[in-house]
PDB file of C-alpha atoms in Angstrom:
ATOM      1  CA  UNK A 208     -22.067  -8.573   0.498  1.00  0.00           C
ATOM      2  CA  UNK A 209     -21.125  -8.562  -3.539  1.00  0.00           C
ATOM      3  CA  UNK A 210     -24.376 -10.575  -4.823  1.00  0.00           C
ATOM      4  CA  UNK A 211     -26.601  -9.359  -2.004  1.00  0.00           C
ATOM      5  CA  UNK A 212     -25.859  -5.543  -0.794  1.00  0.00           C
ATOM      6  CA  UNK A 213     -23.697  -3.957  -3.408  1.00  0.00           C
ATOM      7  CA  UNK A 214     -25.372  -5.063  -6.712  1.00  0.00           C
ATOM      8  CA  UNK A 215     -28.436  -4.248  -6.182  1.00  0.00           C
ATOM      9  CA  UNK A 216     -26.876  -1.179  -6.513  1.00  0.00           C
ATOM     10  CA  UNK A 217     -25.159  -1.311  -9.664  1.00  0.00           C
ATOM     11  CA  UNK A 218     -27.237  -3.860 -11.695  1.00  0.00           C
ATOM     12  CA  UNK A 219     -28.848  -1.660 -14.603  1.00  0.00           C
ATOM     13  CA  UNK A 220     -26.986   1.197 -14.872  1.00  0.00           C
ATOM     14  CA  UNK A 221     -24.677   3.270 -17.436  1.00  0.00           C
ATOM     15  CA  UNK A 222     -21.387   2.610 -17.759  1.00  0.00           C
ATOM     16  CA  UNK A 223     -20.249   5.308 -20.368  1.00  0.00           C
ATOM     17  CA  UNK A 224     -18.538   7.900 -18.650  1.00  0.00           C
ATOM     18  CA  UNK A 225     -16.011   8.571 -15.522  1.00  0.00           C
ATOM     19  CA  UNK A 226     -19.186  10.188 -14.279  1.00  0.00           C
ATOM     20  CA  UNK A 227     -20.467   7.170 -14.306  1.00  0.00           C
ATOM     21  CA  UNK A 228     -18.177   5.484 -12.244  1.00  0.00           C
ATOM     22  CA  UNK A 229     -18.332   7.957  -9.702  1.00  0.00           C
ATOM     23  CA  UNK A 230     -22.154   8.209  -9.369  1.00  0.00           C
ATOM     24  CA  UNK A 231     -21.433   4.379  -8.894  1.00  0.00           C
ATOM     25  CA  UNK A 232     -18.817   4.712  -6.143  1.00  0.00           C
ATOM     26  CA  UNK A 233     -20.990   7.451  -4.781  1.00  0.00           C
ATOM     27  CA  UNK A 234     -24.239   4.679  -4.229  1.00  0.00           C
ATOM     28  CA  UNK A 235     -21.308   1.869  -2.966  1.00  0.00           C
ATOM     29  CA  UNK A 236     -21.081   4.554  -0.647  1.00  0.00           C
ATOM     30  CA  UNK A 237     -24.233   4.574   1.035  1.00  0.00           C
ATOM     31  CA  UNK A 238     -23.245   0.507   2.337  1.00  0.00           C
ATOM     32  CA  UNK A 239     -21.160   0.931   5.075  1.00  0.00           C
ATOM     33  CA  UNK A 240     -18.062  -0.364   6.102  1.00  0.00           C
ATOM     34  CA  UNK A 241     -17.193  -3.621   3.293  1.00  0.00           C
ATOM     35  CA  UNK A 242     -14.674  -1.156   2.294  1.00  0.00           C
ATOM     36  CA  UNK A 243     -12.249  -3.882   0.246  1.00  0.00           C
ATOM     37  CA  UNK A 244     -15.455  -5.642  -1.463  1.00  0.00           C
ATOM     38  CA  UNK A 245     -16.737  -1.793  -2.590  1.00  0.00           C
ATOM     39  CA  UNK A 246     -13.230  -1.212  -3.537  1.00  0.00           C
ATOM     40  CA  UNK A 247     -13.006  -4.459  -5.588  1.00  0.00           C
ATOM     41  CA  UNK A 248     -16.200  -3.606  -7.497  1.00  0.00           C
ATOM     42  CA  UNK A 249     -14.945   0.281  -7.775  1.00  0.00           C
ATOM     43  CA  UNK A 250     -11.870  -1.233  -9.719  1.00  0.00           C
ATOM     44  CA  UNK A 251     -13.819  -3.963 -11.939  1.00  0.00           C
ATOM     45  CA  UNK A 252     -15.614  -0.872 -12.949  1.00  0.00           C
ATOM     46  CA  UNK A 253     -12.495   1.162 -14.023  1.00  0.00           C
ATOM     47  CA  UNK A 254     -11.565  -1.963 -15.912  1.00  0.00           C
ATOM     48  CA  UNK A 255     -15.096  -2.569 -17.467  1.00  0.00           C
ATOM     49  CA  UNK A 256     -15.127   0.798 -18.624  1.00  0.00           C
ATOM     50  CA  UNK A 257     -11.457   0.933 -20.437  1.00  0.00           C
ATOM     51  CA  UNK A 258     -12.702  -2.187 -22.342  1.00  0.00           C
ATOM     52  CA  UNK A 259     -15.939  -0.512 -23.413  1.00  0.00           C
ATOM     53  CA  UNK A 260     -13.907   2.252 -24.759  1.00  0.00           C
ATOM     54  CA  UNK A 261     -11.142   0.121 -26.326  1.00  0.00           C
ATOM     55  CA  UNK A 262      -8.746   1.325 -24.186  1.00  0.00           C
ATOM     56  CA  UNK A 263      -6.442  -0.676 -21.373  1.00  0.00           C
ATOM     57  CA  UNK A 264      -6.813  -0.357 -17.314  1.00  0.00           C
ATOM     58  CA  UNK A 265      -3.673   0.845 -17.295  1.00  0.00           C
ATOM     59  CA  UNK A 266      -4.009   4.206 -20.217  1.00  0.00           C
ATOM     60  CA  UNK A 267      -7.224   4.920 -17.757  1.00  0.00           C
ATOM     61  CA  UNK A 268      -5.226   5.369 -14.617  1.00  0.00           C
ATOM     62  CA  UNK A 269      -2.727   8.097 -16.529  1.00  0.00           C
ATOM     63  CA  UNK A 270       0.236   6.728 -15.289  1.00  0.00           C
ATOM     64  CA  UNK A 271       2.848   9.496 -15.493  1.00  0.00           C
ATOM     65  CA  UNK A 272       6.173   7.674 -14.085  1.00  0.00           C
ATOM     66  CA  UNK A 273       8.064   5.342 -15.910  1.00  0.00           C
ATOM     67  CA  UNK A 274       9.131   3.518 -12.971  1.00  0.00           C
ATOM     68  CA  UNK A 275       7.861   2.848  -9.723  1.00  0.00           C
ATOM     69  CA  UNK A 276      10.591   1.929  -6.715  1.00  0.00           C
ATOM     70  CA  UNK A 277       8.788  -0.970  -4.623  1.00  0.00           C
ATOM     71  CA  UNK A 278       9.312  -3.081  -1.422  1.00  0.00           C
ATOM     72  CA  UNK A 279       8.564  -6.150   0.568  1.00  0.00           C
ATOM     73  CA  UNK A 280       6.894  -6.832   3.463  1.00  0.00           C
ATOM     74  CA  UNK A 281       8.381  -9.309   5.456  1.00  0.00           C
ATOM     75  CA  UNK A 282       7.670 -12.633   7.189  1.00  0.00           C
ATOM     76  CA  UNK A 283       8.247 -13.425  11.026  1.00  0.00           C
ATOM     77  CA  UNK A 284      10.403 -16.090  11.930  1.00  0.00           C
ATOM     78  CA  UNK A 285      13.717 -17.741  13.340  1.00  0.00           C
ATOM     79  CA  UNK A 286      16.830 -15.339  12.602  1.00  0.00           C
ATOM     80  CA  UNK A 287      17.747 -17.612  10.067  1.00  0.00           C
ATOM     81  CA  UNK A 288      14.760 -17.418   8.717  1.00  0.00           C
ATOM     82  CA  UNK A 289      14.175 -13.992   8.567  1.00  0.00           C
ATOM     83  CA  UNK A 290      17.404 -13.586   6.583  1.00  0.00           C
ATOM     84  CA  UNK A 291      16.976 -15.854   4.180  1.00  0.00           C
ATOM     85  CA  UNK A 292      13.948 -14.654   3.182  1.00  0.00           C
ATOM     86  CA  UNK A 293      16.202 -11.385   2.936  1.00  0.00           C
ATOM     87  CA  UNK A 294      19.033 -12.881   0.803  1.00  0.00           C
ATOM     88  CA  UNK A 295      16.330 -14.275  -1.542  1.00  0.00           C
ATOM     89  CA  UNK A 296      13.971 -10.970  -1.709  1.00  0.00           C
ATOM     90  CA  UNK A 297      17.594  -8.971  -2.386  1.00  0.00           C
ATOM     91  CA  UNK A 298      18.391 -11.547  -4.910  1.00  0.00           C
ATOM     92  CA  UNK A 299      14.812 -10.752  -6.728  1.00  0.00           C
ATOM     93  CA  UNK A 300      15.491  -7.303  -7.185  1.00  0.00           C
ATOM     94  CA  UNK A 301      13.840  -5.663  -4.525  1.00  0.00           C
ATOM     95  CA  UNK A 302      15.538  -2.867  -2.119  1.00  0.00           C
ATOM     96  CA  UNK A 303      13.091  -1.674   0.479  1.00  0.00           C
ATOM     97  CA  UNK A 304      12.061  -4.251   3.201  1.00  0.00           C
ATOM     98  CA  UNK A 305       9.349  -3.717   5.410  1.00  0.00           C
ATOM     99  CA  UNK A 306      10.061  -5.692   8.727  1.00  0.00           C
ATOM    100  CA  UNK A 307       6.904  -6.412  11.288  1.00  0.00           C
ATOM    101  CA  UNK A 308       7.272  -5.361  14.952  1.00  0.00           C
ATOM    102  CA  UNK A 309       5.878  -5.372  17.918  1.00  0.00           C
ATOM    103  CA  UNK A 310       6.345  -8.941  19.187  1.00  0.00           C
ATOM    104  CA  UNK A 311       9.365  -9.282  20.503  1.00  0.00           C
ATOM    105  CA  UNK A 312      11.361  -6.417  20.513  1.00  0.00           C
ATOM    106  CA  UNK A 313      14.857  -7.589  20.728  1.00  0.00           C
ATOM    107  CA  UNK A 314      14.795 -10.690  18.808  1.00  0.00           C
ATOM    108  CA  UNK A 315      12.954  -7.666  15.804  1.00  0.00           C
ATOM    109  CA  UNK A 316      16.131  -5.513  16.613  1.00  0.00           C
ATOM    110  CA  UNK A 317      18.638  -8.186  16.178  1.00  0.00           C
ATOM    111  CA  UNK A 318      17.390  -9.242  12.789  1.00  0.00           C
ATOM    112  CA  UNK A 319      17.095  -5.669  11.452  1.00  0.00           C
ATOM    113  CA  UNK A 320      20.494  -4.642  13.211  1.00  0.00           C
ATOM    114  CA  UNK A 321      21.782  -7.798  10.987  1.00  0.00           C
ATOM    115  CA  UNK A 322      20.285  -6.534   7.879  1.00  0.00           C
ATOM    116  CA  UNK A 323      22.004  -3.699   8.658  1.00  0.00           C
ATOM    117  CA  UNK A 324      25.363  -5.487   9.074  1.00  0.00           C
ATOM    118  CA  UNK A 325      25.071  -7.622   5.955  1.00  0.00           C
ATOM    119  CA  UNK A 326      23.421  -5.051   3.328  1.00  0.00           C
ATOM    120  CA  UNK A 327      24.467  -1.743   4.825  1.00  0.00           C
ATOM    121  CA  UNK A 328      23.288   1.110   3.057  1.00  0.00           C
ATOM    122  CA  UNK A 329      21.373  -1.413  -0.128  1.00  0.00           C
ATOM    123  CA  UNK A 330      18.867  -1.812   1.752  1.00  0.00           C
ATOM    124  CA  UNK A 331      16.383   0.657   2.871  1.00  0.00           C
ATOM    125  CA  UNK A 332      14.214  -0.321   5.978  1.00  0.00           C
ATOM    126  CA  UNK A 333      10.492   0.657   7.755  1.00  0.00           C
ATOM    127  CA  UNK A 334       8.235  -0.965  10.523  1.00  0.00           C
ATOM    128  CA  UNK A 335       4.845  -2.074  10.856  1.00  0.00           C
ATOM    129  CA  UNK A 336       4.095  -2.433  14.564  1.00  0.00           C
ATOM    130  CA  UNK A 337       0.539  -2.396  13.764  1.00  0.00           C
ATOM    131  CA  UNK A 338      -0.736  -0.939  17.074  1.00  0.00           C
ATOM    132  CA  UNK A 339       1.290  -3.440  19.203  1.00  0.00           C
ATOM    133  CA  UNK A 340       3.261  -0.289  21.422  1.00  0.00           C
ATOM    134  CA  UNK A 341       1.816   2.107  24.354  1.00  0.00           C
ATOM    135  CA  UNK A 342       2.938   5.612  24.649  1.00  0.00           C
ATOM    136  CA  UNK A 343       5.559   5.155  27.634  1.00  0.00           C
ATOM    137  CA  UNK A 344       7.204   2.421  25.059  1.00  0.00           C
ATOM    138  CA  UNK A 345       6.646   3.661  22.123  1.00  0.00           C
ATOM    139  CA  UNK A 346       8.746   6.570  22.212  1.00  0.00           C
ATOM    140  CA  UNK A 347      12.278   3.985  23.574  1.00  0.00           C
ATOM    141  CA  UNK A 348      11.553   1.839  20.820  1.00  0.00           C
ATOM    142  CA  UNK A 349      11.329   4.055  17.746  1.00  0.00           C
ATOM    143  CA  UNK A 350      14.396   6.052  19.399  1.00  0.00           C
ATOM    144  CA  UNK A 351      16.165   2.300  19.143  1.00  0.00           C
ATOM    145  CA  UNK A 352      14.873   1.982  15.771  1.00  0.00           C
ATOM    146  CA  UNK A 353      15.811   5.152  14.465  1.00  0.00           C
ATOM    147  CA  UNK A 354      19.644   4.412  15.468  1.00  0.00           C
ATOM    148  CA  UNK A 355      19.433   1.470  13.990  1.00  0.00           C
ATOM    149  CA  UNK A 356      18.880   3.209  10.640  1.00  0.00           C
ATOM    150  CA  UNK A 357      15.173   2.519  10.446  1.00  0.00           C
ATOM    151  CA  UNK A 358      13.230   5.375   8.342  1.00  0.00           C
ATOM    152  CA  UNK A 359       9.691   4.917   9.246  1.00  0.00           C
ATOM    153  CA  UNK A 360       7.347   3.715  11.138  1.00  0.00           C
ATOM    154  CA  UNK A 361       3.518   2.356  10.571  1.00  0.00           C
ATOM    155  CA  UNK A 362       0.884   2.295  13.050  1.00  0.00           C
ATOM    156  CA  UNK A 363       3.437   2.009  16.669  1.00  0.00           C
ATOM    157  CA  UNK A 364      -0.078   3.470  18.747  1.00  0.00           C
ATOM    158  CA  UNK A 365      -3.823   1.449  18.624  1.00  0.00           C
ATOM    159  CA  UNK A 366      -5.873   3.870  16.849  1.00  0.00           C
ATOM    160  CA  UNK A 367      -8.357   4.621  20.019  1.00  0.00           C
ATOM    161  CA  UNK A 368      -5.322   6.712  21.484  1.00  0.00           C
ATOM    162  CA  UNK A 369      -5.798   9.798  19.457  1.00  0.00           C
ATOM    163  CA  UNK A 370      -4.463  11.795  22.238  1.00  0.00           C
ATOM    164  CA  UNK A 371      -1.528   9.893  22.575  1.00  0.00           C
ATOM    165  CA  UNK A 372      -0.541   9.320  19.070  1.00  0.00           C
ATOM    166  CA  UNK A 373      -0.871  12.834  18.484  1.00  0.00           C
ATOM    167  CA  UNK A 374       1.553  13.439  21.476  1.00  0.00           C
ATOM    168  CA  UNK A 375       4.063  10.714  20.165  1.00  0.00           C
ATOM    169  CA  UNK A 376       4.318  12.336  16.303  1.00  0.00           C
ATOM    170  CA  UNK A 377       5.035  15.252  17.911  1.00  0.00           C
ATOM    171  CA  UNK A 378       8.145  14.172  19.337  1.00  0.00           C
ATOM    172  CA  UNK A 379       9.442  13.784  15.886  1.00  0.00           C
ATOM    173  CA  UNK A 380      11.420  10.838  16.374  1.00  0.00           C
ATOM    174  CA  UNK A 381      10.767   9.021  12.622  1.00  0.00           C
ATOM    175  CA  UNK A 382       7.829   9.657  10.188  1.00  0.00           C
ATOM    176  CA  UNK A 383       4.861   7.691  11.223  1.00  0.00           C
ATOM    177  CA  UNK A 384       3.090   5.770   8.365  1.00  0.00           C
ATOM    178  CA  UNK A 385      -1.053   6.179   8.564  1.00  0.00           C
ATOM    179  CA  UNK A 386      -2.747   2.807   7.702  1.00  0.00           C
ATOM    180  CA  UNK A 387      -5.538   1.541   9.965  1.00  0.00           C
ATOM    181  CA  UNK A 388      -6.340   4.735  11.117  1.00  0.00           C
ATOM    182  CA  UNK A 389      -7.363   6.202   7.842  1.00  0.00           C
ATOM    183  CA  UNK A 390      -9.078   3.619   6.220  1.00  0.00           C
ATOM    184  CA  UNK A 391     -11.572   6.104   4.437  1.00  0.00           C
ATOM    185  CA  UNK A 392     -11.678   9.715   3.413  1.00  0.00           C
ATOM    186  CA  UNK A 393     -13.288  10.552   6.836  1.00  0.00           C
ATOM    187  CA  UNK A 394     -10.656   8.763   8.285  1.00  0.00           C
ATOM    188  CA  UNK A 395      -8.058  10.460   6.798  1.00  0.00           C
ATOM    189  CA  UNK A 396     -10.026  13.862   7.191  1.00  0.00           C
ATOM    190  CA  UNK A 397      -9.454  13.530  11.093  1.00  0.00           C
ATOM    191  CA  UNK A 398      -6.058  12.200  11.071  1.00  0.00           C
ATOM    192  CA  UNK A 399      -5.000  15.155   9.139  1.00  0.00           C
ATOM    193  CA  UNK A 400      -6.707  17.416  11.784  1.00  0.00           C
ATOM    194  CA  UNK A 401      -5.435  15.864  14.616  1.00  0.00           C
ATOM    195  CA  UNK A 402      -1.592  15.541  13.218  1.00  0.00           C
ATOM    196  CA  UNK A 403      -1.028  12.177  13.984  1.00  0.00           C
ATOM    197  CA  UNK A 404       1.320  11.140  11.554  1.00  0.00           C
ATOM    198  CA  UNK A 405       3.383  11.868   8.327  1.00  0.00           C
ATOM    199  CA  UNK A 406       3.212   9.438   5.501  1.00  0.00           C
ATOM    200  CA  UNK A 407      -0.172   7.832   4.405  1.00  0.00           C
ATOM    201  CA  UNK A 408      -0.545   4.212   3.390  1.00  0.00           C
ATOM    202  CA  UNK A 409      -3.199   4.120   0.522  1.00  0.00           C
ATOM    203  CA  UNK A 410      -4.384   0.486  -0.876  1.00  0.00           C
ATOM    204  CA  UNK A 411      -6.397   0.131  -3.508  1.00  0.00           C
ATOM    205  CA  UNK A 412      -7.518  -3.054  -2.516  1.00  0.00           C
ATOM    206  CA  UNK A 413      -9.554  -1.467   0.107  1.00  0.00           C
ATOM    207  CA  UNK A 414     -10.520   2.044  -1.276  1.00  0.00           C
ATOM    208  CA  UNK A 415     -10.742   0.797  -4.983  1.00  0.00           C
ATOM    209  CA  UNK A 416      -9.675   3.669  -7.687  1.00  0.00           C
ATOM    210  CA  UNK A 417     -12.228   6.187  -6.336  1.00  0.00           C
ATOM    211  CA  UNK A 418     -11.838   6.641  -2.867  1.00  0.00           C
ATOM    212  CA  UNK A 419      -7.944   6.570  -3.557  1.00  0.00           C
ATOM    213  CA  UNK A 420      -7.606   8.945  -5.367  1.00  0.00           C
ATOM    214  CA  UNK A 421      -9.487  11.676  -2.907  1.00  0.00           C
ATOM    215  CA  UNK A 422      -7.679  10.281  -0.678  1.00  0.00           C
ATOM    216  CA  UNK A 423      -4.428  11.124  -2.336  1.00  0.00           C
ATOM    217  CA  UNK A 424      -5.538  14.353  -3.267  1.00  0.00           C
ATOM    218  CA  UNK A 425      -6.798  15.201   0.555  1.00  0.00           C
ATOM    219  CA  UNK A 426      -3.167  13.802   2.148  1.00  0.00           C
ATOM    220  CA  UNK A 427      -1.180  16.011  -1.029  1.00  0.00           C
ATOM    221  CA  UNK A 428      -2.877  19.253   0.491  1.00  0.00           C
ATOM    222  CA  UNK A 429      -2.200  18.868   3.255  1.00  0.00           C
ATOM    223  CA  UNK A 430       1.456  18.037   2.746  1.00  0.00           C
ATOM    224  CA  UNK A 431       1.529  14.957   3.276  1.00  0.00           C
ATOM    225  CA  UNK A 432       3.689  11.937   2.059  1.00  0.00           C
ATOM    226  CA  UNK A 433       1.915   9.175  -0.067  1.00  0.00           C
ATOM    227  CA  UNK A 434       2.957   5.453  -0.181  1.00  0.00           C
ATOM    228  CA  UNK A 435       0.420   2.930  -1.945  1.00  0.00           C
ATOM    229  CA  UNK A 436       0.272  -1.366  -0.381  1.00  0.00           C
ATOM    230  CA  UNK A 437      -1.653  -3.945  -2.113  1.00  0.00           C
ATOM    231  CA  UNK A 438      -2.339  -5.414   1.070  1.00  0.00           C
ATOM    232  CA  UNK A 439      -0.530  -8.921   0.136  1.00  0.00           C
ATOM    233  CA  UNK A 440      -1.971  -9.197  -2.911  1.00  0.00           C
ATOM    234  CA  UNK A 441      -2.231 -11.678  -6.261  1.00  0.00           C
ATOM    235  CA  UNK A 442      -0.725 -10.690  -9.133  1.00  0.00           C
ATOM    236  CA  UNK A 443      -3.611  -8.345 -10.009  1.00  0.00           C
ATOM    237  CA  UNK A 444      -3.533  -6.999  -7.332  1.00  0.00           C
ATOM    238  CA  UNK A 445      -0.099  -5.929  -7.365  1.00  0.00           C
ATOM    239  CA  UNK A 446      -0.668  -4.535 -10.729  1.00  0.00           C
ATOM    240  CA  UNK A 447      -3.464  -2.121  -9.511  1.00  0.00           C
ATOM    241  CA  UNK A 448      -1.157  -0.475  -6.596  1.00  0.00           C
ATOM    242  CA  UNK A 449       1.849  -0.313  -9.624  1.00  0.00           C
ATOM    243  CA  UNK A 450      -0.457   1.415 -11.615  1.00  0.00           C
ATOM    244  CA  UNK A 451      -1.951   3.577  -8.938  1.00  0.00           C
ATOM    245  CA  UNK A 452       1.235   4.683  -7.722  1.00  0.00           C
ATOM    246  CA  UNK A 453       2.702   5.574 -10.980  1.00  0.00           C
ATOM    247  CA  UNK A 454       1.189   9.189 -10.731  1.00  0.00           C
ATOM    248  CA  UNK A 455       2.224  12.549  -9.386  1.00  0.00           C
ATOM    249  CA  UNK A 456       2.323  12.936  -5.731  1.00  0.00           C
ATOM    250  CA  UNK A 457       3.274   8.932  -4.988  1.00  0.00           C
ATOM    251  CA  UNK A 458       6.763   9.820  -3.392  1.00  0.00           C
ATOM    252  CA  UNK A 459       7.757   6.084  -1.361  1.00  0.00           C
ATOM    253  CA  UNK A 460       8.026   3.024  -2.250  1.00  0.00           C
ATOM    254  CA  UNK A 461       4.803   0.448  -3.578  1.00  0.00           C
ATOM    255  CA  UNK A 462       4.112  -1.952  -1.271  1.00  0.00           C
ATOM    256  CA  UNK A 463       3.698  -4.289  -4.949  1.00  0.00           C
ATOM    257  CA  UNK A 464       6.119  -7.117  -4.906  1.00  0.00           C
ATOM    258  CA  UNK A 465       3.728 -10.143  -3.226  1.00  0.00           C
ATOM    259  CA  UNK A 466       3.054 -11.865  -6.111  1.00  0.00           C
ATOM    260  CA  UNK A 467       6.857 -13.140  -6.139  1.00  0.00           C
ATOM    261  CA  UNK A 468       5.263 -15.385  -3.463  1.00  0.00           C
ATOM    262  CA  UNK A 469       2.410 -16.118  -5.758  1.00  0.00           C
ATOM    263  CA  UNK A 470       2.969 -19.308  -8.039  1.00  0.00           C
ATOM    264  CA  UNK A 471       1.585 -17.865 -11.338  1.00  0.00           C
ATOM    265  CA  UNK A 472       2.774 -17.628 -15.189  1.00  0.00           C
ATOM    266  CA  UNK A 473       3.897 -13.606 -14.579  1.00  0.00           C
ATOM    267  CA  UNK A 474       6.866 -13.282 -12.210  1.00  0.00           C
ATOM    268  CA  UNK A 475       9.395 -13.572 -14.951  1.00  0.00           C
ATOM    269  CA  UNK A 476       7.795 -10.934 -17.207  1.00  0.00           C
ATOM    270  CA  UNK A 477       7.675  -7.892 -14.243  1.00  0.00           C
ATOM    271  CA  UNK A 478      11.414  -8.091 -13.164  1.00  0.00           C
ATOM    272  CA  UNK A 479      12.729  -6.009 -10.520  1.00  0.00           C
ATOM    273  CA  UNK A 480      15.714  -4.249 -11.063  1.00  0.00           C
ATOM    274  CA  UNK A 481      17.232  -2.712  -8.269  1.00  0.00           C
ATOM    275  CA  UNK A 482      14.429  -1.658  -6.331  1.00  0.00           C
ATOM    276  CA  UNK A 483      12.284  -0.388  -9.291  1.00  0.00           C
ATOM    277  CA  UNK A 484       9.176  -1.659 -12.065  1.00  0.00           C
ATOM    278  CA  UNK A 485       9.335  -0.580 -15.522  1.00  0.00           C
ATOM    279  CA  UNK A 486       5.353   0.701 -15.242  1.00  0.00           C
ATOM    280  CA  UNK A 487       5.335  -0.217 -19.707  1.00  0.00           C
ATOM    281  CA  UNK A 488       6.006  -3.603 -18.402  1.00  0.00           C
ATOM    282  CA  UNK A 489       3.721  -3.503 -15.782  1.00  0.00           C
ATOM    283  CA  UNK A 490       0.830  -2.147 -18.102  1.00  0.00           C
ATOM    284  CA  UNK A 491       1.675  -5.209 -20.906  1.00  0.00           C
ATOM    285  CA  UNK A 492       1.530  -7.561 -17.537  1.00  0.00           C
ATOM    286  CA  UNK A 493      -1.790  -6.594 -16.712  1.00  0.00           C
ATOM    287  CA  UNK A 494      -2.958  -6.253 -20.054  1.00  0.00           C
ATOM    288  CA  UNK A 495      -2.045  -9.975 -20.703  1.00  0.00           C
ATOM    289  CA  UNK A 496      -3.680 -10.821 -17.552  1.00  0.00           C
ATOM    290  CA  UNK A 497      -6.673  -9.360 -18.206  1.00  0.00           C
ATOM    291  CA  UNK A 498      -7.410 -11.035 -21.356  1.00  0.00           C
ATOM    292  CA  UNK A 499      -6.609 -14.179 -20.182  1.00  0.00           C
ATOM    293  CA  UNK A 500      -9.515 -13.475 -16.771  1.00  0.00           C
ATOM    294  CA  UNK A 501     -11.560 -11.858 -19.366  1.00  0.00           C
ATOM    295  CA  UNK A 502     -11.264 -13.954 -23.005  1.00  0.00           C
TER     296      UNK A 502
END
């Protein structure tokens, strides 16, 4: 879709402005769909044009935070399992665990009423059920969840029911995270009208820079809560959400901490210290990085 759709698009044209980049984003537009390859090419744009004007990715982005708090999504697994990987993600620095649901619901409530148990207040926990629930459920589980100390939830409806997940976020039982249901602009556009949920999930890996950023803008006006993932990212790609998220109106935590599952020269130089990145550090990461993609 890269070589055949999307550059046919690009190829030839002016790269010396931000207007630039948008009339760019603005013909990526016209493909549809291919929303993480146009949102690759939307970022390789933003970096091609801070090295045309001598300046770094990250001075481009205006980060305005000097830290950025982050968490981890979690595997599935045996108990054990499932808490070791705890233990070792605690160890690394991090203090916000994202736990997958939707499986089995009480072996997911043991482990996260364990977590509980063994970290207490350290650790701060959300869900993914990633459309796994039905109304009739839904509503028992996230009540279970909430007791259990859980603060949000992402995605507990399939994103047909519009009816019903607007019906379950009004019952008000946790903040509901938007993810697959606002993949674009006009995504989020409806989800906003329709009040289906509280906190949106933006990832530059599949809205690029651009598209992001409207995005953020559209959710902050319409009071809603922003959280950025990197969608399991490399290293890179951790680095972009950092970045990203490092700006006013980016109020939970970065979904930026995959590459400490990534075996690759840079873990040791982005430490995590109790649940926050120093955003200098992760600016001097991907600066390295960069230069050693792009000698």
């Amino acid at each position: 879709i890269i070589a055949r759709d999307c550059s046919e698009r690009l190829v030839g044209r002016r790269l010396e402005s931000r207007a630039d980049i948008h009339a760019a984003h603005r013909q990526l537009g016209l493909i549809k769909n291919n929303n993480t390859a146009k949102g690759a090419l939307d970022m390789a744009l933003h970096s091609a044009y801070a090295r045309s004007q001598g300046v770094t990715l990250a001075s481009l982005l205006y980060p305005t935070r000097p830290r950025v708090r982050v968490s981890f999504i979690l595997g599935t697994g045996t108990l054990d399992q499932v808490m070791d990987e705890v233990a070792w993600v605690y160890e690394s620095g991090v203090r916000v665990l994202k736990v997958k649901v939707g499986k089995d619901f009480d072996h997911e409530t043991e482990a996260i009423h364990l977590m509980g148990e063994v970290y207490q207040d350290r650790l701060t926990l959300y869900v993914d059920a990633n459309q796994c629930y039905e109304l009739d459920e839904a509503g028992r589980c996230l009540f279970e969840l909430a007791d259990l100390g859980v603060k949000w939830c992402e995605e507990p409806l399939p994103v047909y029911q519009l009816r019903n997940r607007r019906a379950l976020h009004d019952h008000a039982i946790m903040p509901l995270i938007a993810d697959d249901s606002a993949f674009t602009m006009s995504d989020l556009a409806r989800e906003i009208e329709f009040k289906t949920f509280d906190i949106l999930n933006l990832k530059t890996a599949r809205t690029g820079f651009s598209e992001s950023s409207v995005m953020l803008r559209g959710a902050r006006a319409a009071g809603k809560g922003i959280m950025v993932g990197s969608q399991a990212g490399s290293m890179l790609g951790c680095l972009h959400a950092l970045l990203f998220s490092a700006q006013l109106g980016v109020d939970y935590p970065t979904e930026a901490t995959f590459y400490l599952k990534v075996n690759n020269a840079y873990p040791q130089a982005l430490p995590i210290t109790e649940g926050w990145i120093d955003v200098t550090q992760a600016a001097d990461v991907l600066t390295r990085l960069e230069a050693d993609l792009l000698p």
